[in-house]
């Protein structure tokens, strides 16, 4: 058929049919549809990327992804399709961009397709945009036959992905022992380091794959430190992988100090781990470690000094077996002893230290010991913030527990909210810096920034609700002032004042929504008093007054509506500012109630009327009036 006989609709339909047939393995249909068509139409159809289920694939790629060997064969043998095409595919919930047909077949475990593609000359090392090779995909999946076939056809097992994570590392992480052995036999280097400083031995230890750990050791894998100063042994201990720890400590290279640290860390980790909580095991290993410290009475290995931590009840670690045995049945002492041990061994800057502290705090909160919960969470948050890690979740967690306390009528001290809010203000500043620095993840950083602004508002509403002394009210206002000074702003241009007066402002639904509601007149009053600009506009030119007049519950919640409108009007809100649809607040009202309030308080000044007339009649004013008036007129 000549191409002139094809309408665009026909070509679109053909693309669709060919893609479906490729996806479903209808090789003969594909041949029938394409064999007598013009060459450039065939090319157009076979180069077309179809979006479906979050994937973006050509017929060849979807066929390879689904293991449709006959389709792949037909496309390659008859239609000269470009074998290096790339697309977007999903594997195990991950989105992979820039994947070739070979990458997909290798990752999905379709040996026949892999062979067919290689026989037709596919580039065995063609990587995805994160530099993942087909061999890496096969190693992830753990298919030794495919790994072997690729290596025998010149796959380069030294190519690492963009995190410098090698094929050997991913096999170790996923626990594919046969693949690991094969790669090591093919001279994969067990001591390569990923960007985080981790080696294959770290990955296998972390996951507790003992046989792989032994195999790496047999091929000369070394006990190296990652960027957080952790060896594979410390990682295994921290993750509660006792088999791996027990194996490592029998190795001749491991010193007595390293052995003791690992046993103590292992025990301490069992005492506060959400998944592996086991206090008996914890005591067993702490006891084992203490016995090792005192094994040689002439050469006792003492514990290094570490300053007591208030959040751990200033716990001083046990020094002797007798001291340890005295707390065997005292759970709370064992919990705090263990948190102290972890922080001493891992160091306060290690990112693994906070998780169990937070877990222990959550258990306290569940049993109503809010004071202990707050102390532990505060400590965890401080550790994170001083290491420049994000504390977004910590902040939200605090607003949740504070809301819960207010809801239950439990006494909540203002100083706690103050302290959390101070951390929040620092965090907002860092979010802005992160957004400038991190081009990769700008969207995520912005999301977090917006979430943090929400959390700040929750904290302020809670702070308003609790009883405060006079000086605490002043301190609260100072916090708000510093918060506003940073000009926090959502993507839609909303300032905190817009958020405070909008019923659509998101409220977290774990305890927070028991206490925090928007629009919130108390919050609006405080924000205005502390300097919020009542005439600030969002991206659509709406001022807070434009927002509140659309409130849909003017009867049930009349007080809120009235209070918010009054504070805005008294705070100097211009009644006649137009949004981008050229509508004033009055023109935005959706209920008679809001309109009545507005008209009652409408004190439109002569100056405003004049400005509006100038704008309405497009009278020239730029450069004709003093510059401070120019801006004033332009608002109208
Ligand atoms: C990546 O791994 C290679 C091989 O082990 C190593 O030479 C290199 O230093 C690593 N690069 C980074 C940034 O870690
Ligand atoms: C448990 O240890 C704590 C110290 O951490 C102590 O205050 C408490 O009295 C002990 N409880 C019992 C029952 O011995
Ligand atoms: C955290 O970041 C600040 C500047 O943004 C820097 O001065 C400080 O050294 C960093 N601290 C750590 C532990 O990375």
XYZ file of C-alpha atoms and ligand atoms in Angstrom:
678
model
C 0.000 0.000 0.000
C 1.314 3.437 -0.797
C 1.732 5.827 2.074
C -0.571 8.393 0.501
C -3.513 6.109 1.193
C -2.927 6.378 4.955
C -4.697 9.016 6.984
C -3.175 10.068 10.319
C -6.041 8.268 12.057
C -5.175 5.036 10.302
C -1.541 5.329 11.295
C -2.502 6.053 14.901
C -4.736 3.009 14.938
C -2.025 0.873 13.384
C 0.485 1.997 16.043
C -1.991 1.021 18.673
C -2.718 -2.405 17.202
C 0.911 -3.274 16.617
C 1.825 -2.261 20.158
C -0.977 -4.367 21.625
C -0.006 -7.327 19.488
C 3.625 -6.994 20.544
C 2.620 -6.757 24.171
C 0.401 -9.842 23.921
C 2.714 -11.979 21.806
C 0.760 -11.959 18.512
C 3.753 -12.327 16.226
C 1.785 -13.449 13.175
C -0.652 -10.541 13.400
C 2.247 -8.124 13.511
C 3.779 -9.675 10.449
C 0.435 -9.540 8.633
C -0.070 -5.886 9.531
C 3.367 -4.711 8.509
C 4.830 -6.903 5.772
C 3.518 -5.050 2.716
C 3.630 -1.520 4.081
C 5.809 1.322 2.983
C 9.134 1.249 4.724
C 8.861 4.637 6.378
C 5.390 3.848 7.747
C 6.769 0.655 9.260
C 9.559 2.697 10.794
C 7.150 5.229 12.187
C 5.019 2.501 13.766
C 7.963 0.623 15.239
C 9.641 3.775 16.563
C 6.453 4.945 18.251
C 6.395 4.964 22.049
C 3.055 3.992 23.585
C 2.223 5.039 27.134
C 0.495 2.405 29.195
C 0.498 1.581 32.928
C 3.240 4.111 33.612
C 5.523 2.638 30.951
C 6.520 4.226 27.655
C 7.566 1.548 25.211
C 7.999 0.687 21.545
C 6.653 -2.638 20.242
C 10.131 -4.195 20.485
C 10.675 -3.055 24.074
C 7.272 -4.156 25.361
C 7.702 -7.542 23.664
C 11.130 -7.972 25.268
C 9.794 -6.797 28.630
C 7.010 -9.393 28.456
C 9.179 -12.220 27.156
C 7.453 -12.456 23.770
C 10.333 -14.102 21.963
C 8.494 -14.748 18.685
C 7.515 -11.097 18.404
C 11.065 -9.964 19.078
C 12.274 -12.396 16.455
C 9.759 -11.244 13.842
C 10.548 -7.581 14.431
C 14.298 -8.065 14.224
C 14.357 -10.505 11.291
C 11.839 -8.822 9.007
C 11.578 -5.141 9.765
C 15.051 -3.979 10.560
C 13.891 -2.286 13.759
C 16.480 -0.267 15.696
C 17.608 -2.717 18.344
C 19.014 0.050 20.610
C 15.694 1.818 21.115
C 15.125 2.920 24.702
C 11.953 3.416 26.725
C 10.546 3.844 30.211
C 9.608 0.639 32.037
C 8.564 -0.376 35.521
C 10.238 -3.146 37.509
C 9.313 -3.995 41.095
C 7.686 -0.585 41.397
C 10.826 1.244 40.215
C 10.583 3.422 37.124
C 13.531 2.843 34.804
C 14.288 5.392 32.111
C 16.408 4.730 29.066
C 16.018 0.936 29.129
C 16.760 -1.040 25.967
C 14.988 -4.235 24.922
C 18.012 -6.206 26.148
C 17.936 -4.486 29.527
C 14.254 -5.345 29.901
C 14.637 -8.975 28.871
C 17.639 -9.428 31.183
C 15.838 -7.781 34.100
C 12.641 -9.757 33.591
C 14.438 -13.085 33.257
C 13.596 -13.938 29.623
C 16.598 -15.939 28.534
C 15.297 -16.705 25.016
C 14.737 -13.020 24.300
C 18.171 -12.118 25.643
C 19.771 -14.663 23.333
C 17.759 -13.507 20.329
C 18.721 -9.855 20.919
C 22.404 -10.662 21.373
C 22.370 -12.785 18.200
C 20.955 -9.799 16.338
C 23.803 -7.628 17.549
C 22.347 -5.769 20.547
C 24.895 -3.718 22.504
C 25.456 -5.876 25.563
C 26.566 -2.903 27.689
C 23.947 -0.300 26.701
C 23.090 1.374 30.056
C 19.955 3.158 31.263
C 20.105 6.820 32.228
C 21.220 5.859 35.747
C 23.975 3.813 34.125
C 22.493 0.434 34.887
C 23.636 -2.197 32.370
C 21.675 -5.268 31.197
C 24.064 -7.350 33.310
C 23.112 -5.349 36.372
C 19.429 -5.975 35.618
C 20.116 -9.724 35.441
C 22.094 -9.586 38.696
C 19.197 -7.816 40.403
C 16.868 -10.578 39.230
C 19.377 -13.288 40.182
C 19.288 -15.339 36.992
C 22.641 -17.070 36.746
C 21.958 -18.423 33.232
C 21.385 -14.925 31.886
C 24.293 -13.441 33.849
C 26.578 -16.126 32.460
C 25.325 -15.684 28.898
C 25.821 -11.899 29.038
C 29.312 -12.170 30.510
C 30.227 -14.738 27.855
C 29.089 -12.180 25.280
C 31.358 -9.449 26.578
C 29.225 -7.834 29.246
C 31.543 -5.647 31.318
C 31.066 -6.499 34.965
C 33.070 -3.494 36.127
C 30.487 -0.959 34.929
C 28.787 0.490 38.028
C 25.596 2.526 38.125
C 25.518 6.250 38.841
C 25.923 5.617 42.552
C 29.064 3.595 41.807
C 27.093 0.542 42.870
C 28.439 -2.535 41.062
C 26.801 -5.681 39.696
C 28.418 -7.616 42.520
C 26.921 -5.275 45.132
C 23.371 -5.626 43.816
C 23.685 -9.425 43.727
C 24.935 -9.377 47.316
C 22.157 -7.086 48.433
C 19.468 -9.210 46.812
C 20.994 -12.401 48.202
C 21.737 -14.257 44.941
C 24.603 -16.448 46.110
C 25.240 -18.347 42.865
C 25.473 -15.130 40.901
C 27.851 -13.712 43.513
C 30.119 -16.734 43.263
C 30.107 -16.569 39.468
C 30.974 -12.850 39.398
C 33.789 -13.377 41.900
C 35.141 -16.218 39.766
C 35.087 -13.808 36.835
C 37.307 -11.491 38.884
C 34.740 -8.985 40.108
C 36.519 -6.845 42.715
C 34.899 -7.376 46.135
C 36.442 -4.193 47.538
C 34.883 -1.613 45.190
C 33.145 1.176 47.032
C 29.811 2.764 46.174
C 29.448 6.508 46.662
C 28.203 5.926 50.206
C 31.480 4.130 50.873
C 29.825 0.729 51.151
C 31.346 -2.452 49.710
C 29.677 -5.693 48.651
C 30.446 -6.988 52.136
C 28.490 -4.111 53.697
C 25.450 -4.870 51.539
C 25.419 -8.594 52.268
C 26.033 -8.058 56.004
C 23.264 -5.496 56.261
C 20.829 -7.996 54.780
C 22.127 -10.928 56.793
C 23.131 -13.087 53.809
C 25.654 -15.200 55.685
C 26.624 -17.557 52.834
C 27.420 -14.593 50.610
C 29.425 -12.953 53.384
C 31.506 -16.136 53.628
C 31.939 -16.272 49.863
C 33.172 -12.663 49.723
C 35.572 -13.391 52.526
C 36.866 -16.459 50.653
C 37.608 -14.228 47.637
C 39.470 -11.690 49.725
C 36.776 -9.123 50.547
C 38.168 -6.748 53.187
C 36.656 -5.227 56.307
C 36.549 -1.629 55.028
C 34.743 1.318 56.584
C 31.881 3.112 54.880
C 31.366 6.889 55.037
C 29.838 6.596 58.486
C 32.825 4.727 59.813
C 30.970 1.430 59.871
C 32.579 -1.864 58.939
C 30.516 -4.793 57.619
C 30.697 -6.148 61.159
C 29.217 -2.990 62.728
C 26.528 -2.892 60.027
C 25.535 -6.490 60.758
C 25.402 -5.740 64.490
C 23.400 -2.562 63.988
C 20.906 -4.424 61.792
C 20.529 -7.274 64.259
C 22.022 -9.933 61.960
C 23.380 -12.214 64.647
C 24.528 -15.059 62.342
C 26.762 -12.679 60.457
C 28.125 -11.134 63.662
C 28.819 -14.576 65.166
C 30.675 -15.539 61.995
C 32.755 -12.351 61.722
C 33.954 -12.467 65.327
C 35.539 -15.874 64.705
C 37.791 -14.379 62.009
C 41.413 -13.889 63.032
C 41.645 -10.289 61.804
C 38.921 -9.068 64.140
C 40.393 -7.540 67.296
C 39.034 -8.086 70.795
C 37.797 -4.459 70.889
C 35.976 -4.870 67.590
C 34.421 -8.073 68.814
C 33.213 -6.453 72.041
C 31.817 -3.422 70.207
C 29.933 -5.658 67.791
C 28.418 -7.776 70.559
C 27.385 -4.711 72.548
C 25.934 -3.008 69.498
C 24.042 -6.166 68.551
C 22.559 -6.492 72.027
C 21.752 -2.782 72.259
C 20.037 -2.905 68.879
C 17.699 -5.720 69.935
C 16.530 -3.618 72.884
C 14.989 -0.783 70.860
C 14.289 -2.112 67.402
C 10.774 -1.907 66.018
C 11.124 -5.054 63.890
C 13.523 -7.170 65.956
C 12.650 -6.202 69.519
C 13.931 -8.990 71.793
C 15.015 -8.031 75.288
C 16.287 -11.494 76.224
C 18.580 -11.561 73.260
C 19.624 -8.030 74.076
C 20.654 -9.041 77.572
C 22.378 -12.172 76.296
C 24.671 -10.202 73.991
C 25.300 -7.389 76.461
C 26.291 -10.041 78.987
C 28.448 -11.852 76.434
C 30.231 -8.583 75.631
C 30.748 -7.765 79.306
C 32.243 -11.229 79.876
C 34.640 -10.558 77.018
C 35.632 -7.242 78.617
C 36.544 -9.081 81.822
C 37.855 -12.288 80.255
C 41.397 -11.540 81.243
C 41.365 -10.187 84.815
C 44.802 -8.677 84.255
C 43.745 -6.870 81.137
C 40.171 -5.687 81.527
C 38.854 -3.838 78.488
C 37.128 -0.807 80.025
C 34.358 1.154 78.325
C 35.414 4.425 76.727
C 34.003 7.539 78.389
C 30.921 9.037 76.819
C 29.024 11.955 78.366
C 25.632 10.916 79.781
C 22.645 11.952 77.693
C 19.749 13.593 79.498
C 17.153 12.044 77.203
C 18.478 8.628 78.254
C 17.837 9.572 81.885
C 21.536 10.365 82.207
C 22.122 6.643 82.156
C 25.685 5.659 83.012
C 26.562 2.402 81.339
C 27.187 -0.694 83.444
C 30.881 -1.374 83.956
C 30.783 -4.858 85.465
C 28.895 -8.119 85.124
C 27.351 -7.561 88.560
C 25.973 -4.147 87.537
C 24.596 -5.588 84.343
C 23.018 -8.577 86.068
C 21.305 -6.208 88.506
C 19.248 -4.726 85.664
C 18.499 -7.982 83.860
C 14.805 -7.725 84.745
C 14.544 -3.947 84.733
C 13.248 -3.265 81.228
C 13.439 0.491 81.324
C 17.027 0.420 82.554
C 17.949 -1.984 79.753
C 16.267 0.248 77.183
C 18.214 3.337 78.272
C 21.469 1.414 78.740
C 21.085 0.236 75.154
C 20.389 3.662 73.685
C 23.481 4.966 75.466
C 25.587 2.094 74.111
C 24.420 2.658 70.544
C 25.208 6.351 70.637
C 28.650 5.729 72.127
C 29.642 3.043 69.623
C 28.084 4.515 66.487
C 28.871 8.123 67.411
C 26.302 10.925 67.681
C 26.642 11.816 63.998
C 25.755 8.387 62.666
C 22.425 8.512 60.800
C 21.320 5.178 62.296
C 21.333 6.477 65.876
C 17.964 8.319 65.854
C 15.555 5.543 64.658
C 15.502 3.471 67.858
C 15.370 6.646 69.944
C 12.201 7.599 68.104
C 10.783 4.107 68.463
C 11.329 4.195 72.225
C 9.718 7.643 72.379
C 6.670 6.395 70.483
C 6.264 3.533 72.948
C 6.351 6.071 75.783
C 3.717 8.200 74.048
C 1.470 5.170 73.639
C 1.606 4.570 77.368
C 0.907 8.213 78.160
C 4.482 9.108 79.207
C 4.568 12.205 77.043
C 7.418 13.813 78.988
C 9.725 10.907 78.152
C 8.534 10.816 74.559
C 9.275 14.507 74.081
C 12.724 14.222 75.649
C 13.721 11.341 73.363
C 12.280 12.850 70.192
C 13.895 16.184 70.957
C 17.261 14.455 71.276
C 16.776 12.558 68.000
C 15.751 15.735 66.193
C 18.760 17.630 67.519
C 21.107 14.878 66.355
C 19.601 15.015 62.880
C 19.580 18.765 62.570
C 23.158 19.219 63.651
C 24.140 16.818 60.878
C 22.170 18.785 58.297
C 19.704 15.959 57.817
C 16.101 16.765 57.130
C 13.833 16.884 60.193
C 10.568 17.269 58.339
C 9.149 14.043 59.777
C 10.335 14.909 63.276
C 8.513 18.223 63.107
C 5.285 16.607 61.959
C 5.620 13.905 64.609
C 5.907 16.598 67.274
C 2.839 18.442 66.026
C 0.952 15.136 66.187
C 1.948 14.330 69.750
C 1.370 17.925 70.906
C -2.098 17.861 69.322
C -2.800 14.563 71.020
C -1.799 16.040 74.379
C -3.995 19.107 73.913
C -6.873 16.907 72.837
C -6.477 14.671 75.903
C -6.103 17.667 78.187
C -2.554 16.752 79.181
C -0.372 19.643 80.312
C 1.913 20.787 77.492
C 4.692 23.220 78.238
C 5.110 26.168 75.919
C 8.889 25.782 76.000
C 8.582 22.451 74.172
C 6.605 23.970 71.312
C 9.021 26.884 71.257
C 11.988 24.576 70.965
C 10.447 22.552 68.132
C 9.409 25.718 66.317
C 12.945 27.104 66.507
C 14.193 23.943 64.823
C 11.447 24.327 62.234
C 12.515 27.852 61.334
C 16.101 26.682 60.818
C 14.776 23.816 58.715
C 12.808 26.143 56.445
C 15.937 28.157 55.812
C 17.831 24.978 54.915
C 15.019 23.790 52.644
C 15.478 26.939 50.611
C 19.223 26.363 50.407
C 18.639 22.726 49.434
C 16.247 23.765 46.671
C 18.938 26.029 45.223
C 21.635 23.392 45.461
C 19.936 20.136 44.563
C 18.767 20.381 40.962
C 18.039 16.657 40.807
C 15.407 16.648 43.445
C 13.989 20.125 43.313
C 10.394 18.893 43.313
C 10.866 16.695 46.344
C 12.663 19.458 48.210
C 9.852 21.888 47.409
C 7.242 19.371 48.555
C 9.059 19.006 51.853
C 9.365 22.772 52.219
C 5.620 23.165 51.733
C 4.906 20.348 54.207
C 7.130 22.092 56.748
C 5.241 25.364 56.371
C 2.030 23.458 57.103
C 3.613 21.888 60.167
C 4.674 25.328 61.398
C 1.067 26.476 61.235
C -0.098 23.412 63.183
C 2.461 24.183 65.867
C 1.323 27.801 66.054
C -2.343 26.851 66.385
C -1.395 24.443 69.176
C 0.738 27.103 70.845
C -2.228 29.487 70.768
C -4.455 26.883 72.433
C -2.325 26.109 75.467
C -2.147 28.249 78.570
C 0.772 30.644 78.558
C 2.351 33.091 80.919
C 2.775 36.705 79.762
C 6.404 36.310 78.853
C 5.551 33.168 76.909
C 3.031 35.088 74.819
C 5.819 37.506 73.960
C 8.142 34.647 73.072
C 5.463 33.164 70.853
C 5.111 36.459 69.007
C 8.829 36.645 68.547
C 8.795 33.161 66.971
C 6.031 34.189 64.599
C 7.937 37.327 63.694
C 11.054 35.350 62.746
C 8.944 32.823 60.874
C 7.246 35.543 58.797
C 10.515 37.322 58.223
C 11.629 34.359 56.119
C 8.677 35.009 53.811
C 7.468 31.408 53.729
C 5.329 30.847 50.679
C 3.665 27.903 48.951
C 4.022 27.143 45.265
C 0.643 28.781 44.592
C 1.881 31.982 46.200
C 0.007 31.414 49.451
C 1.480 33.144 52.501
C 0.811 31.769 55.992
C -2.034 34.270 56.259
C -3.685 32.893 53.096
C -3.304 29.402 54.531
C -4.723 30.435 57.890
C -7.932 31.746 56.317
C -8.538 28.993 53.748
C -10.770 26.035 54.604
C -8.890 24.020 51.954
C -5.581 24.200 53.839
C -4.473 20.631 54.436
C -4.554 19.353 58.015
C -2.683 16.187 58.954
C -5.187 13.549 60.003
C -3.200 11.790 62.742
C -4.333 13.640 65.895
C -3.567 17.073 64.413
C -7.058 17.447 62.954
C -8.556 16.983 66.425
C -7.134 20.346 67.363
C -6.251 22.300 64.233
C -8.858 23.699 61.870
C -8.808 26.237 59.044
C -9.905 28.954 58.599
C -8.521 29.850 61.985
C -9.316 33.303 63.308
C -6.940 33.137 66.296
C -4.066 32.299 64.017
C -5.048 35.019 61.548
C -5.160 37.568 64.374
C -1.727 36.550 65.620
C -0.161 36.552 62.158
C -1.477 40.045 61.414
C -0.339 41.309 64.792
C 3.157 39.929 64.134
C 3.479 41.655 60.801
C 1.834 39.477 58.137
C 0.926 41.583 55.107
C -2.865 41.582 54.755
C -2.625 42.639 51.119
C -0.166 40.005 49.898
C -1.347 38.252 46.765
C -1.093 34.631 45.687
C -0.284 33.573 42.131
C -3.843 34.350 41.047
C -3.727 37.788 42.606
C -5.945 36.822 45.520
C -5.459 38.511 48.885
C -6.502 36.707 52.086
C -9.727 38.717 51.918
C -10.499 37.233 48.472
C -10.088 33.785 50.048
C -12.117 34.146 53.233
C -15.172 35.655 51.508
C -15.631 32.312 49.733
C -15.915 30.404 53.011
C -18.780 27.979 52.614
C -19.875 27.786 56.242
C -20.851 31.365 57.056
C -23.724 30.313 59.303
C -22.315 27.386 61.296
C -19.006 29.094 61.724
C -20.090 32.712 61.600
C -17.695 33.782 64.350
C -14.661 32.618 62.441
C -15.797 34.325 59.275
C -16.489 37.585 61.073
C -13.300 37.560 63.156
C -11.104 36.825 60.164
C -12.745 39.475 58.018
C -12.509 42.053 60.771
C -8.850 41.425 61.457
C -8.061 41.717 57.764
C -10.109 44.862 57.292
C -8.818 46.525 60.451
C -5.346 45.438 59.474
C -5.690 47.583 56.360
C -6.903 45.146 53.697
C -7.846 47.079 50.567
C -11.451 46.337 49.692
C -10.928 47.049 46.057
C -7.793 45.117 45.144
C -8.476 43.152 41.979
C -7.241 39.614 41.470
C -6.119 38.439 38.056
C -9.718 37.965 37.004
C -10.197 41.646 37.816
C -12.448 40.787 40.734
C -12.508 42.604 44.064
C -13.238 40.716 47.288
C -16.895 41.775 47.107
C -17.142 40.276 43.651
C -15.697 37.028 44.994
C -18.183 36.539 47.813
C -20.105 33.316 47.507
C -22.512 33.980 50.350
C -24.698 36.889 51.336
C -23.213 36.825 54.821
C -19.708 37.683 53.683
C -21.071 40.342 51.376
C -23.034 42.014 54.172
C -19.975 42.076 56.438
C -17.889 43.575 53.671
C -20.407 46.275 52.806
C -20.849 47.179 56.465
C -17.170 47.706 56.885
C -16.499 49.164 53.522
C -14.635 52.339 54.136
C -13.412 52.816 50.659
C -11.222 55.856 50.733
C -11.332 58.617 48.198
C -7.790 57.679 47.297
C -8.896 54.124 46.443
C -11.834 55.339 44.395
C -9.552 57.580 42.395
C -7.082 54.763 41.818
C -9.802 52.413 40.672
C -11.180 54.978 38.266
C -7.734 55.456 36.739
C -7.369 51.689 36.235
C -10.930 51.135 35.023
C -10.574 53.806 32.359
C -7.014 52.888 31.410
C -5.850 56.398 32.105
C -2.088 56.833 31.725
C -0.388 57.266 35.068
C 3.013 55.560 34.861
C 5.803 58.098 35.283
C 3.174 60.797 35.627
C 2.554 60.318 39.348
C 5.051 59.830 42.215
C 6.383 56.293 42.238
C 4.771 55.325 45.567
C 1.416 56.133 43.981
C 2.197 54.073 40.895
C 2.265 50.908 42.940
C -0.855 51.913 44.798
C -2.749 52.487 41.562
C -1.496 49.270 40.007
C -3.074 47.244 42.834
C -6.533 48.450 41.861
C 33.911 4.124 42.262
O 34.463 2.824 42.272
C 35.759 2.740 41.731
C 36.166 1.288 41.711
O 36.106 0.756 42.993
C 36.728 3.560 42.581
O 38.016 3.532 42.013
C 36.218 4.988 42.650
O 37.021 5.731 43.525
C 34.774 5.032 43.116
N 34.282 6.401 43.026
C 33.680 7.001 44.041
C 33.274 8.412 43.782
O 33.449 6.455 45.095
C 15.045 0.306 87.089
O 16.129 1.163 86.780
C 15.842 2.531 86.939
C 17.061 3.288 86.508
O 17.191 3.235 85.130
C 15.491 2.833 88.358
O 15.167 4.209 88.489
C 14.332 1.971 88.790
O 14.091 2.161 90.167
C 14.636 0.516 88.520
N 13.440 -0.253 88.781
C 13.450 -1.315 89.586
C 12.148 -2.022 89.752
O 14.451 -1.703 90.128
C 25.935 21.729 57.833
O 25.808 22.797 56.907
C 26.496 23.985 57.296
C 26.237 25.048 56.272
O 25.086 24.804 55.535
C 27.987 23.692 57.411
O 28.657 24.852 57.862
C 28.210 22.553 58.394
O 29.566 22.205 58.409
C 27.393 21.345 58.005
N 27.538 20.353 59.021
C 27.681 19.058 58.756
C 27.838 18.148 59.921
O 27.681 18.625 57.619
